[in-house]
Short mmCIF file of C-alpha atoms in Angstrom, two decimals:
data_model
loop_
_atom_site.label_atom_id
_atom_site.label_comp_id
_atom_site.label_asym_id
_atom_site.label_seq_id
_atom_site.Cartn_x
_atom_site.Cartn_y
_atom_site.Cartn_z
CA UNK A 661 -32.47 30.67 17.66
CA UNK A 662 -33.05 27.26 16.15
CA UNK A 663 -29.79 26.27 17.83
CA UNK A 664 -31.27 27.35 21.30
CA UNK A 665 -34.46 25.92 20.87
CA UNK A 666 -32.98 22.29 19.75
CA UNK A 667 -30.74 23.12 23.30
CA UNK A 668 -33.89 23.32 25.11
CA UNK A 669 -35.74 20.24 23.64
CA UNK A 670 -32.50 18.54 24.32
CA UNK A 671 -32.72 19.55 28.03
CA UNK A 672 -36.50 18.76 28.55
CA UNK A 673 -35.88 15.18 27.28
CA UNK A 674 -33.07 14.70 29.57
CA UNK A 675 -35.79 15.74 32.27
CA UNK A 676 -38.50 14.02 31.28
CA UNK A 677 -35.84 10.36 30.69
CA UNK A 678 -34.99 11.13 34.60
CA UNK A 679 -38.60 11.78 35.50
CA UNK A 680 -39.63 7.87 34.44
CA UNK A 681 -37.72 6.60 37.56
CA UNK A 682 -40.46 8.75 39.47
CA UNK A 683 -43.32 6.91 40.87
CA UNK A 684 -46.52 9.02 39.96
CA UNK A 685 -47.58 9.32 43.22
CA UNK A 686 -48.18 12.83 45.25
CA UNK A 687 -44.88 13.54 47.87
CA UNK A 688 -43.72 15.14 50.50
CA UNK A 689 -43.61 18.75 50.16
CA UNK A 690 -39.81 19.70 50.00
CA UNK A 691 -39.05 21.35 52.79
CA UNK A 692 -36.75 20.21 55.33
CA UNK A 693 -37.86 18.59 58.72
CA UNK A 694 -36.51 19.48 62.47
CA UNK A 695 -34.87 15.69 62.00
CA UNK A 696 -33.50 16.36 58.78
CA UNK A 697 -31.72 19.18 59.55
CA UNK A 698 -29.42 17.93 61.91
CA UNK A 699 -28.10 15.51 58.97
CA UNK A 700 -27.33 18.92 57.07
CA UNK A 701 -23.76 19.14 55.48
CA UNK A 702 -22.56 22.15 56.52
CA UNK A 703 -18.66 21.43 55.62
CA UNK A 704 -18.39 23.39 51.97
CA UNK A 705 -15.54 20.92 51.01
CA UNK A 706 -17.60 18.23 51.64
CA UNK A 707 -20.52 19.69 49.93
CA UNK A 708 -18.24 19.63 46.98
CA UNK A 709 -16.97 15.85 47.60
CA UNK A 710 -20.66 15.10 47.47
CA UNK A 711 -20.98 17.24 44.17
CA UNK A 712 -18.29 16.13 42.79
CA UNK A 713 -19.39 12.18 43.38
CA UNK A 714 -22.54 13.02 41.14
CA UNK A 715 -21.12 14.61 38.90
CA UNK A 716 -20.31 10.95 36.75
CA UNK A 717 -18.79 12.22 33.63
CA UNK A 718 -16.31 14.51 35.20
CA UNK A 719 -17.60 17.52 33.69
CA UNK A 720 -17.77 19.80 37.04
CA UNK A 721 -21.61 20.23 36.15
CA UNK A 722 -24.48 17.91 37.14
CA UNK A 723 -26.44 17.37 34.47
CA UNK A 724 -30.58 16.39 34.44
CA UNK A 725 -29.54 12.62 35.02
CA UNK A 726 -27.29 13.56 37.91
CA UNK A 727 -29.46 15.85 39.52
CA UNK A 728 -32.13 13.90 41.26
CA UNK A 729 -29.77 11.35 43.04
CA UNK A 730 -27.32 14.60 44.10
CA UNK A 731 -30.41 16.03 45.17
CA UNK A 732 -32.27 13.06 46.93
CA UNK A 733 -28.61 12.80 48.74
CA UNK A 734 -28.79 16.41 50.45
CA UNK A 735 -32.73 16.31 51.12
CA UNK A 736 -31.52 12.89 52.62
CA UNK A 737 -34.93 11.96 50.77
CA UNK A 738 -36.09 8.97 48.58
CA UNK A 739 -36.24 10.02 45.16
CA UNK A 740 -39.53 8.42 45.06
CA UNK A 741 -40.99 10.14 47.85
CA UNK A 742 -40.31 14.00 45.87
CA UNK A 743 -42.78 15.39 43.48
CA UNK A 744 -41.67 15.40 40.06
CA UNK A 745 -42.74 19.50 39.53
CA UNK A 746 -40.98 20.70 42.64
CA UNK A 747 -37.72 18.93 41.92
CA UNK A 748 -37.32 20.64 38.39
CA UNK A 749 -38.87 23.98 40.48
CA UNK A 750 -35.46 23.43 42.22
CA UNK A 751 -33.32 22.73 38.96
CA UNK A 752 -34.82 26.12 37.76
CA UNK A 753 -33.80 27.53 41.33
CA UNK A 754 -30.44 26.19 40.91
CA UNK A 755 -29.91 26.47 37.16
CA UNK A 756 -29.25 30.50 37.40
CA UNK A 757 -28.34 31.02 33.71
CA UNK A 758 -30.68 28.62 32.30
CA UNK A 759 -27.29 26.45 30.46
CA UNK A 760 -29.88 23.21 31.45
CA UNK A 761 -26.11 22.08 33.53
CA UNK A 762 -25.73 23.04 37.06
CA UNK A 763 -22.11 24.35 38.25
CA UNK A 764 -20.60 23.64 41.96
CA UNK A 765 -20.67 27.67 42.15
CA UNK A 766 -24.91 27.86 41.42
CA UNK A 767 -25.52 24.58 43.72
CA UNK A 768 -23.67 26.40 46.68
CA UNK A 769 -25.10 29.40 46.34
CA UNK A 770 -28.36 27.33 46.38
CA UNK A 771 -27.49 24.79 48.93
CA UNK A 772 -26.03 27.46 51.46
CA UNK A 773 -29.29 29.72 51.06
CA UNK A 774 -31.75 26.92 51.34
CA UNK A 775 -29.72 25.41 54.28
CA UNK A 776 -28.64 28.98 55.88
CA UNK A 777 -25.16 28.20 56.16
CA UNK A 778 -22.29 30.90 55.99
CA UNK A 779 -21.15 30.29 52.19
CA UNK A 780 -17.63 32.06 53.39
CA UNK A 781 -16.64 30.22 55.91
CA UNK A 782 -12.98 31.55 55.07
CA UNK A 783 -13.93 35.14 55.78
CA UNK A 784 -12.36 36.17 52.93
CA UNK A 785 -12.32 40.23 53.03
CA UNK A 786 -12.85 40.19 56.76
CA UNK A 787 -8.91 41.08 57.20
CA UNK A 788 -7.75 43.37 54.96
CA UNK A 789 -4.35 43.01 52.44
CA UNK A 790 -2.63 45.44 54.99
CA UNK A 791 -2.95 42.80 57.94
CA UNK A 792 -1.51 39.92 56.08
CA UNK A 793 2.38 39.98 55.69
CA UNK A 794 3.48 39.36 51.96
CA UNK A 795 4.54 35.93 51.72
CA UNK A 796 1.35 34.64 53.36
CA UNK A 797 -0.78 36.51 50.92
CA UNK A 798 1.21 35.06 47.47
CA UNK A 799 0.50 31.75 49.33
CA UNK A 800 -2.93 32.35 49.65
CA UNK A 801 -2.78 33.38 46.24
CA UNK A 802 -1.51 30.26 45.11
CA UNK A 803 -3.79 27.99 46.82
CA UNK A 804 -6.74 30.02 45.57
CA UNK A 805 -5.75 29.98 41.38
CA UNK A 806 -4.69 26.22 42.14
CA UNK A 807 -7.77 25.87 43.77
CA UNK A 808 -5.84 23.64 46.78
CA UNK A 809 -6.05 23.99 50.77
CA UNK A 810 -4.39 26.89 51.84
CA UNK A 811 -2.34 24.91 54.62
CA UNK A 812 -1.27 22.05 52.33
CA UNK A 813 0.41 25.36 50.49
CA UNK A 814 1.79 26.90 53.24
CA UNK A 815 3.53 23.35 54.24
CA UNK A 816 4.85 22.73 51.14
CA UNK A 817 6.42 26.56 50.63
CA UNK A 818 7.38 26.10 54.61
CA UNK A 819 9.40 22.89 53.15
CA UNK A 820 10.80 24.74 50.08
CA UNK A 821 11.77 27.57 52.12
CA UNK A 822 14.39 25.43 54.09
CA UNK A 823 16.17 24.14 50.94
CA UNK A 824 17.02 28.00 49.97
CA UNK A 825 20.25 28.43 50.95
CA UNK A 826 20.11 32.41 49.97
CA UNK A 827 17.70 33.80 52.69
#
C-alpha cells in the first residue's frame, strides 16, 4: 500500500510539473468545433505515428509530460488555451487502469470514441476463418503477432514463394 501510494504522489507531481507550463487563465471548453473536425485524424496508423512521436522515451506509453503536447496535437488546440482540470479529466478518461501511463490501446479506444471513428477499420471478424483460404490466414497471422502491414507480408511470402522450387 505504501508502494502504491508513493506511485500516486509520484504521478500527481508529474501532473502538477506539466501543469506550470499552463497559463492560469479560464479556456475553451474541450469540445471539438464544426472547423476542427474536419482536421480530425481518422487514419489509425497515423494516429499511432502521432502517438508514437510523443511518446519521447520510447516506452510505447505517454507519460504526464507527454500528454498535454500529444493531446494539444489532436484537439489541434494551444496548450494554453485548455483548462488545466479538464485536461487531467481526460488523462483519467484515457488512463483506464489508473497505471498514471497511457498505452496506444487506451488512447484509441479514447480517441476513436471521442472522435466517432470506426476503431476496426480492418473488419476483423466480419469474414469468417471458413472464407479465407489457408495460406492467407497464416499470413495474416504473421503480420498481426509481428505487428506489420498485412500487404508488406503478403509481398514478401509472394517473393519467398517463387524461390521454392518444391511446390
Amino acid at each position: 500500500q505504501e508502494q502504491s501510494q508513493t506511485a500516486q504522489k509520484k504521478q500527481n507531481t508529474k501532473k502538477m510539473d506539466v501543469l506550470q507550463h499552463f497559463s492560469s487563465r479560464q479556456a475553451m471548453p474541450l469540445s471539438v468545433t464544426k472547423r476542427e473536425s474536419t482536421k480530425i485524424v481518422t487514419d489509425l496508423a497515423e494516429l499511432r505515428r502521432i502517438f508514437d512521436f510523443y511518446d519521447k522515451d520510447g516506452s510505447n506509453l505517454i507519460d504526464p509530460e507527454e500528454f498535454v503536447p500529444l493531446l494539444t496535437r489532436v484537439l489541434r488546440r494551444p496548450g494554453n488555451s485548455m483548462d488545466k482540470k479538464e485536461i487531467w479529466q481526460i488523462w483519467d478518461n484515457i488512463d483506464q487502469d489508473g497505471s498514471g501511463q497511457i498505452s496506444f490501446d487506451e488512447f484509441q479506444q479514447w480517441y476513436c470514441k471521442a472522435f466517432r471513428i470506426d476503431g476496426n477499420p480492418d473488419r476483423t471478424g466480419f469474414i469468417s476463418s471458413e472464407q479465407v483460404p489457408p495460406h492467407e490466414g497464416m499470413i495474416r497471422s504473421i503480420a498481426k503477432k509481428l505487428n506489420l502491414d498485412f500487404f508488406k507480408v503478403d509481398s514478401l511470402w509472394t517473393r519467398y514463394s517463387s524461390f521454392d522450387l518444391d511446390k
